[in-house]
Short mmCIF file of C-alpha atoms and ligand atoms in Angstrom, two decimals:
data_model
loop_
_atom_site.label_atom_id
_atom_site.label_comp_id
_atom_site.label_asym_id
_atom_site.label_seq_id
_atom_site.Cartn_x
_atom_site.Cartn_y
_atom_site.Cartn_z
CA MET A 146 -8.57 -56.11 26.45
CA GLU A 147 -5.13 -55.07 25.12
CA LYS A 148 -3.67 -56.08 21.79
CA PRO A 149 0.04 -56.26 20.94
CA GLY A 150 -0.14 -53.04 19.00
CA LEU A 151 1.99 -51.13 16.55
CA PHE A 152 5.38 -49.41 17.01
CA ASP A 153 5.41 -50.87 20.56
CA VAL A 154 2.22 -48.95 21.38
CA LYS A 155 -0.56 -51.13 22.80
CA ILE A 156 -3.90 -50.80 21.06
CA SER A 157 -7.27 -51.68 22.59
CA ASP A 158 -9.78 -53.85 20.75
CA ILE A 159 -11.89 -50.81 19.90
CA SER A 160 -8.92 -48.93 18.46
CA SER A 161 -7.91 -51.97 16.37
CA THR A 162 -11.05 -51.33 14.31
CA MET A 163 -9.21 -48.35 12.77
CA LEU A 164 -6.88 -50.79 10.97
CA ILE A 165 -9.85 -52.43 9.25
CA THR A 166 -11.21 -49.12 7.97
CA LEU A 167 -7.71 -47.99 6.92
CA TYR A 168 -7.16 -51.16 4.90
CA CYS A 169 -10.63 -50.89 3.35
CA ARG A 170 -9.75 -47.43 1.98
CA ALA A 171 -6.28 -48.54 0.90
CA LEU A 172 -7.54 -51.67 -0.90
CA GLU A 173 -10.35 -49.71 -2.51
CA SER A 174 -7.90 -47.06 -3.72
CA ARG A 175 -5.84 -49.75 -5.45
CA SER A 176 -8.86 -51.24 -7.22
CA ARG A 177 -10.20 -50.41 -10.67
CA ASN A 178 -12.89 -47.66 -10.56
CA PRO A 179 -12.41 -47.01 -6.85
CA ILE A 180 -15.24 -45.49 -4.81
CA ILE A 181 -12.63 -43.48 -2.96
CA ASN A 182 -9.11 -42.47 -3.91
CA ASP A 183 -6.91 -42.25 -0.83
CA PRO A 184 -3.17 -42.31 -1.65
CA GLU A 185 -2.29 -41.49 1.96
CA ALA A 186 -4.17 -44.59 3.18
CA VAL A 187 -2.17 -46.64 0.65
CA ARG A 188 1.07 -45.10 1.90
CA ILE A 189 0.23 -45.81 5.57
CA ALA A 190 -0.89 -49.38 4.84
CA ASP A 191 2.36 -49.96 2.91
CA THR A 192 4.35 -48.54 5.84
CA ILE A 193 2.78 -50.76 8.51
CA ASN A 194 2.16 -53.86 6.42
CA SER A 195 5.29 -55.81 7.37
CA ARG A 196 4.66 -55.10 11.08
CA LEU A 197 1.09 -56.42 10.82
CA ALA A 198 2.26 -59.46 8.82
CA GLY A 199 4.52 -60.50 11.68
CA SER A 200 1.88 -59.96 14.36
CA GLY A 201 0.49 -62.69 16.59
CA GLU A 202 -2.99 -61.31 15.90
CA ARG A 203 -5.09 -63.04 13.25
CA LEU A 204 -6.84 -59.76 12.33
CA TYR A 205 -3.52 -58.01 11.71
CA ARG A 206 -2.14 -60.85 9.59
CA ASP A 207 -5.35 -61.04 7.55
CA LEU A 208 -5.18 -57.32 6.86
CA ALA A 209 -1.53 -57.53 5.82
CA GLN A 210 -2.51 -60.21 3.30
CA GLY A 211 -5.36 -58.06 1.98
CA LYS A 212 -7.96 -60.51 3.32
CA LEU A 213 -10.98 -58.26 3.74
CA ASP A 214 -14.60 -58.86 2.97
CA LYS A 215 -15.37 -57.12 -0.36
CA LYS A 216 -18.77 -55.90 0.80
CA LEU A 217 -17.24 -54.39 3.93
CA THR A 218 -14.65 -52.59 1.78
CA THR A 219 -17.48 -51.21 -0.36
CA PHE A 220 -19.54 -50.07 2.66
CA ILE A 221 -16.59 -48.41 4.41
CA SER A 222 -15.52 -46.66 1.20
CA LEU A 223 -19.05 -45.38 0.56
CA ARG A 224 -19.22 -44.09 4.12
CA ALA A 225 -15.84 -42.34 3.91
CA ARG A 226 -16.79 -40.73 0.59
CA ARG A 227 -20.12 -39.57 2.05
CA PHE A 228 -18.39 -38.05 5.10
CA ASP A 229 -15.90 -36.33 2.77
CA ASP A 230 -18.86 -34.88 0.86
CA TYR A 231 -20.46 -33.65 4.10
CA ALA A 232 -17.19 -31.91 5.00
CA ARG A 233 -16.78 -30.36 1.53
CA ALA A 234 -20.37 -29.06 1.59
CA PHE A 235 -19.79 -27.56 5.06
CA LEU A 236 -16.56 -25.89 3.93
CA SER A 237 -18.13 -24.47 0.80
CA GLY A 238 -20.82 -22.85 2.97
CA ASN A 239 -18.27 -21.86 5.64
CA PRO A 240 -14.99 -20.99 3.89
CA GLY A 241 -12.05 -21.26 6.27
CA GLY A 242 -14.18 -23.27 8.71
CA THR A 243 -12.99 -25.94 11.12
CA VAL A 244 -13.53 -29.69 10.82
CA VAL A 245 -13.02 -31.96 13.85
CA ASN A 246 -12.72 -35.67 13.06
CA MET A 247 -13.62 -37.39 16.38
CA GLY A 248 -12.40 -41.00 16.67
CA CYS A 249 -10.25 -40.39 13.58
CA GLY A 250 -8.17 -43.58 13.82
CA LEU A 251 -5.76 -43.67 10.87
CA ASP A 252 -8.16 -41.87 8.58
CA THR A 253 -6.53 -39.41 6.18
CA ARG A 254 -9.49 -37.14 5.42
CA PHE A 255 -7.41 -33.96 5.72
CA TRP A 256 -5.44 -34.91 2.59
CA ARG A 257 -8.59 -35.97 0.74
CA ILE A 258 -10.56 -32.78 1.29
CA ASP A 259 -8.06 -30.00 1.99
CA ASP A 260 -9.19 -26.81 0.23
CA GLY A 261 -6.16 -24.78 1.33
CA LYS A 262 -8.22 -22.70 3.80
CA MET A 263 -9.85 -24.94 6.38
CA SER A 264 -8.48 -25.97 9.78
CA PHE A 265 -8.65 -29.67 10.51
CA TYR A 266 -8.36 -31.52 13.85
CA ASP A 267 -7.96 -35.29 14.12
CA LEU A 268 -8.93 -36.52 17.61
CA ASP A 269 -8.48 -40.00 19.05
CA LEU A 270 -7.27 -41.79 22.17
CA PRO A 271 -3.65 -40.97 23.15
CA GLU A 272 -2.28 -44.37 22.04
CA VAL A 273 -3.85 -43.96 18.60
CA ILE A 274 -2.46 -40.44 18.18
CA GLU A 275 0.95 -41.69 19.30
CA ILE A 276 0.86 -44.14 16.38
CA LYS A 277 -0.61 -41.61 13.98
CA ARG A 278 2.16 -39.11 14.77
CA LYS A 279 4.69 -41.70 13.60
CA LEU A 280 2.85 -41.98 10.29
CA CYS A 281 1.54 -38.47 9.52
CA ARG A 282 2.91 -35.00 10.10
CA GLU A 283 1.04 -32.21 11.86
CA ALA A 284 1.62 -28.96 10.04
CA GLY A 285 -0.08 -25.64 9.35
CA ARG A 286 -3.82 -26.17 9.35
CA TYR A 287 -3.67 -29.87 10.29
CA HIS A 288 -3.61 -30.76 14.01
CA MET A 289 -3.98 -33.87 16.15
CA ILE A 290 -5.62 -34.03 19.59
CA ALA A 291 -4.62 -36.94 21.83
CA SER A 292 -7.62 -37.36 24.12
CA SER A 293 -10.69 -39.40 24.76
CA VAL A 294 -13.59 -37.58 23.16
CA LEU A 295 -15.18 -37.79 26.61
CA ASP A 296 -12.38 -35.86 28.39
CA TYR A 297 -13.83 -32.47 27.66
CA ASN A 298 -10.68 -30.40 28.15
CA TRP A 299 -10.12 -30.74 24.43
CA LEU A 300 -13.21 -28.61 23.81
CA SER A 301 -11.78 -25.75 25.91
CA LEU A 302 -8.47 -26.01 24.03
CA LEU A 303 -10.31 -25.96 20.71
CA LYS A 304 -12.31 -22.93 21.82
CA ASN A 305 -9.03 -21.08 22.38
CA GLU A 306 -8.00 -21.84 18.80
CA THR A 307 -11.24 -21.31 16.90
CA GLY A 308 -14.49 -19.50 17.43
CA GLY A 309 -16.18 -21.59 14.74
CA PRO A 310 -17.96 -22.42 12.57
CA VAL A 311 -17.18 -26.05 13.34
CA LEU A 312 -18.22 -29.34 11.78
CA PHE A 313 -17.86 -32.33 14.12
CA LEU A 314 -17.56 -35.73 12.43
CA ALA A 315 -17.99 -39.07 14.19
CA GLU A 316 -17.50 -41.89 11.68
CA GLY A 317 -17.69 -45.31 13.34
CA LEU A 318 -17.33 -43.92 16.88
CA VAL A 319 -20.46 -43.36 18.95
CA MET A 320 -21.78 -46.93 18.77
CA TYR A 321 -18.73 -47.93 20.86
CA LEU A 322 -19.70 -45.44 23.61
CA GLU A 323 -22.37 -45.75 26.32
CA LYS A 324 -25.57 -43.89 25.48
CA LYS A 325 -25.31 -41.53 28.46
CA ASP A 326 -21.83 -40.56 27.24
CA VAL A 327 -23.04 -39.96 23.69
CA ARG A 328 -25.81 -37.70 25.03
CA GLU A 329 -23.37 -35.80 27.22
CA LEU A 330 -20.92 -35.43 24.30
CA VAL A 331 -23.59 -34.04 21.96
CA LEU A 332 -24.77 -31.56 24.59
CA LYS A 333 -21.17 -30.46 25.30
CA LEU A 334 -20.53 -29.91 21.58
CA GLN A 335 -23.71 -27.84 21.42
CA SER A 336 -22.97 -25.70 24.49
CA SER A 337 -19.29 -25.17 23.56
CA PHE A 338 -19.93 -24.41 19.87
CA PRO A 339 -23.53 -23.29 19.41
CA GLY A 340 -24.38 -23.18 15.71
CA SER A 341 -21.96 -26.00 14.86
CA GLU A 342 -22.90 -29.10 12.89
CA LEU A 343 -22.55 -32.77 13.73
CA VAL A 344 -22.38 -35.67 11.28
CA CYS A 345 -22.46 -38.93 13.10
CA GLU A 346 -22.85 -42.57 12.20
CA VAL A 347 -25.27 -44.39 14.49
CA VAL A 348 -26.78 -47.83 14.88
CA ASN A 349 -30.31 -48.79 15.76
CA GLU A 350 -31.14 -49.70 19.36
CA SER A 351 -31.92 -53.23 18.17
CA VAL A 352 -28.25 -53.60 17.18
CA ALA A 353 -26.87 -52.33 20.48
CA HIS A 354 -29.36 -54.00 22.81
CA GLY A 355 -32.06 -55.85 20.95
CA TRP A 356 -32.41 -58.89 18.75
CA LEU A 357 -29.64 -57.89 16.32
CA LYS A 358 -27.00 -57.53 19.06
CA ALA A 359 -25.82 -61.15 18.99
CA ALA A 360 -25.55 -61.14 15.18
CA MET A 361 -23.54 -57.91 15.15
CA ASN A 362 -21.14 -58.97 17.89
CA MET A 363 -20.61 -62.32 16.20
CA ARG A 364 -19.71 -60.46 13.01
CA LEU A 365 -17.24 -58.22 14.85
CA GLN A 366 -15.57 -61.03 16.76
CA ARG A 367 -15.86 -64.22 14.66
CA GLN A 368 -15.77 -62.81 11.14
CA LEU A 369 -13.45 -59.83 11.62
CA HIS A 370 -11.44 -61.44 14.47
CA LEU A 371 -11.74 -58.38 16.69
CA GLY A 372 -11.33 -58.86 20.43
CA ARG A 373 -14.27 -58.83 22.84
CA GLY A 374 -13.63 -55.21 23.75
CA ALA A 375 -14.90 -54.13 20.31
CA MET A 376 -18.62 -54.13 20.95
CA PHE A 377 -21.49 -51.85 20.05
CA LEU A 378 -22.76 -50.30 23.28
CA SER A 379 -25.36 -47.77 22.20
CA GLY A 380 -27.94 -47.07 19.56
CA ILE A 381 -30.89 -44.78 18.90
CA ARG A 382 -34.52 -45.36 17.88
CA ASP A 383 -34.41 -42.91 15.00
CA GLY A 384 -32.77 -39.64 13.95
CA ARG A 385 -35.37 -37.59 15.82
CA GLU A 386 -34.31 -39.04 19.17
CA ILE A 387 -31.17 -36.88 19.36
CA GLU A 388 -33.29 -33.79 18.57
CA SER A 389 -35.23 -34.50 21.75
CA TRP A 390 -32.03 -34.19 23.87
CA SER A 391 -32.05 -30.37 23.62
CA PRO A 392 -34.37 -27.77 22.06
CA GLY A 393 -31.67 -26.30 19.79
CA ILE A 394 -30.75 -29.57 18.06
CA ARG A 395 -32.22 -29.91 14.56
CA LEU A 396 -31.97 -32.93 12.29
CA ILE A 397 -30.82 -31.69 8.86
CA ASP A 398 -30.71 -34.97 6.96
CA GLU A 399 -29.96 -38.68 7.17
CA TRP A 400 -27.97 -40.94 4.87
CA SER A 401 -28.11 -44.69 4.44
CA TYR A 402 -25.61 -46.88 2.60
CA PHE A 403 -28.57 -47.93 0.48
CA ASP A 404 -29.05 -44.37 -0.76
CA SER A 405 -26.05 -45.10 -2.96
CA SER A 406 -26.69 -46.51 -6.41
CA GLU A 407 -23.31 -48.30 -6.23
CA LYS A 408 -23.63 -51.46 -8.31
CA ARG A 409 -21.10 -53.31 -6.17
CA LEU A 410 -23.63 -53.43 -3.34
CA GLY A 411 -25.26 -56.14 -5.47
CA PRO A 412 -28.49 -57.61 -4.09
CA ALA A 413 -27.89 -55.63 -0.88
CA ARG A 414 -29.20 -52.58 -2.80
CA PHE A 415 -32.69 -54.07 -2.67
CA ILE A 416 -32.50 -54.27 1.12
CA GLY A 417 -32.74 -50.48 1.02
CA ALA A 418 -36.32 -50.83 -0.13
CA ILE A 419 -37.19 -52.09 3.36
CA PRO A 420 -37.49 -48.88 5.45
CA TRP A 421 -36.21 -50.29 8.77
CA MET A 422 -33.17 -51.85 7.09
CA ARG A 423 -32.11 -48.35 6.07
CA ARG A 424 -31.96 -47.49 9.76
CA VAL A 425 -29.91 -50.41 11.11
CA GLN A 426 -26.62 -48.51 10.72
CA TRP A 427 -26.82 -45.08 9.14
CA THR A 428 -25.62 -41.47 9.32
CA VAL A 429 -27.39 -38.50 10.92
CA HIS A 430 -26.61 -34.80 10.38
CA TYR A 431 -27.61 -32.11 12.89
CA LYS A 432 -27.40 -28.40 13.44
CA LEU A 433 -26.46 -27.84 17.09
CA GLY A 434 -28.21 -24.49 17.51
C1 SAM B 572 -14.03 -47.94 13.69
S1 SAM B 572 -12.67 -46.92 14.14
C2 SAM B 572 -13.04 -45.57 13.06
C3 SAM B 572 -11.82 -44.79 12.73
C4 SAM B 572 -12.05 -43.71 11.66
N1 SAM B 572 -13.11 -42.81 11.99
C5 SAM B 572 -12.31 -44.36 10.34
O1 SAM B 572 -13.45 -44.29 9.83
O2 SAM B 572 -11.36 -44.93 9.80
C6 SAM B 572 -13.15 -46.30 15.75
C7 SAM B 572 -12.21 -45.27 16.32
O3 SAM B 572 -12.82 -44.68 17.48
C8 SAM B 572 -11.78 -44.45 18.41
N2 SAM B 572 -12.34 -44.28 19.76
C9 SAM B 572 -13.02 -45.20 20.51
N3 SAM B 572 -13.36 -44.67 21.70
C10 SAM B 572 -12.89 -43.38 21.71
C11 SAM B 572 -12.93 -42.33 22.65
N4 SAM B 572 -13.52 -42.48 23.85
N5 SAM B 572 -12.35 -41.15 22.33
C12 SAM B 572 -11.74 -40.98 21.12
N6 SAM B 572 -11.69 -41.95 20.18
C13 SAM B 572 -12.25 -43.14 20.47
C14 SAM B 572 -10.90 -45.68 18.30
O4 SAM B 572 -9.64 -45.49 18.87
C15 SAM B 572 -10.88 -45.85 16.78
O5 SAM B 572 -9.82 -45.15 16.20
#
């Protein structure tokens, strides 16, 4: 389903989710004691705010007025900070390495983590990159790739530019893809860049197909006012499942929102004591050997 879009570029329901995460980081950055400090997110939100305010879309108008669930802002900020930390740790072990931010949306990680040596690629669907190019400038070690992550030509192009080591990030992406596509993507990353790493947020199968599916979709559509096209399509049983897709894949670690001692999670922190709740939506980190 198409939405009216930004700068006369139509945006699909799935891509509209990038505005929510952008505004979460921008609002958080403006708060006292922010979990994440993201001046570029603030700049972009300020730049597009009047366009969203005049939109026919309820989601866009809510964002422009700063109407965002506080818990969601906390969760998204914790996730972005954790992904930043994964990237920094990778770059400290692999100076001058390459980071590929798949399904980047309007994320501004390059400016948050740049160490002056790395190469950084932001990849998203062509309409998203068309918008992002109006808001951010490609230069030097920062590049954008306008492609579906599932159109694998981008991997050949990347291979021409870097031999590795590469860290692939997928923050809020793979749950919107079919499982067979996620499997194929992971295997392509592995065969194109053996020895690379993948950090990927996933949801449990029960969220994509089981008893939690209705609750999750209701949250996406009724609470966040996203269109019907924004739906979780795939999940995994546990972090070991992706290891079983190929002998060289090794699970390095997993991270749950509840691993954070952030006080603003409030009573939600205690949910982390229930093991399966830690694996409803969480992050997995692999070596693709
Ligand atoms: C929830 S947003 C996350 C954006 C960003 N990672 C962040 O945390 O702010 C999901 C993003 O995945 C992108 N996306 C969805 N399907 C895609 C695909 N097949 N190829 C590339 N990007 C895709 C959407 O356009 C959107 O920008």
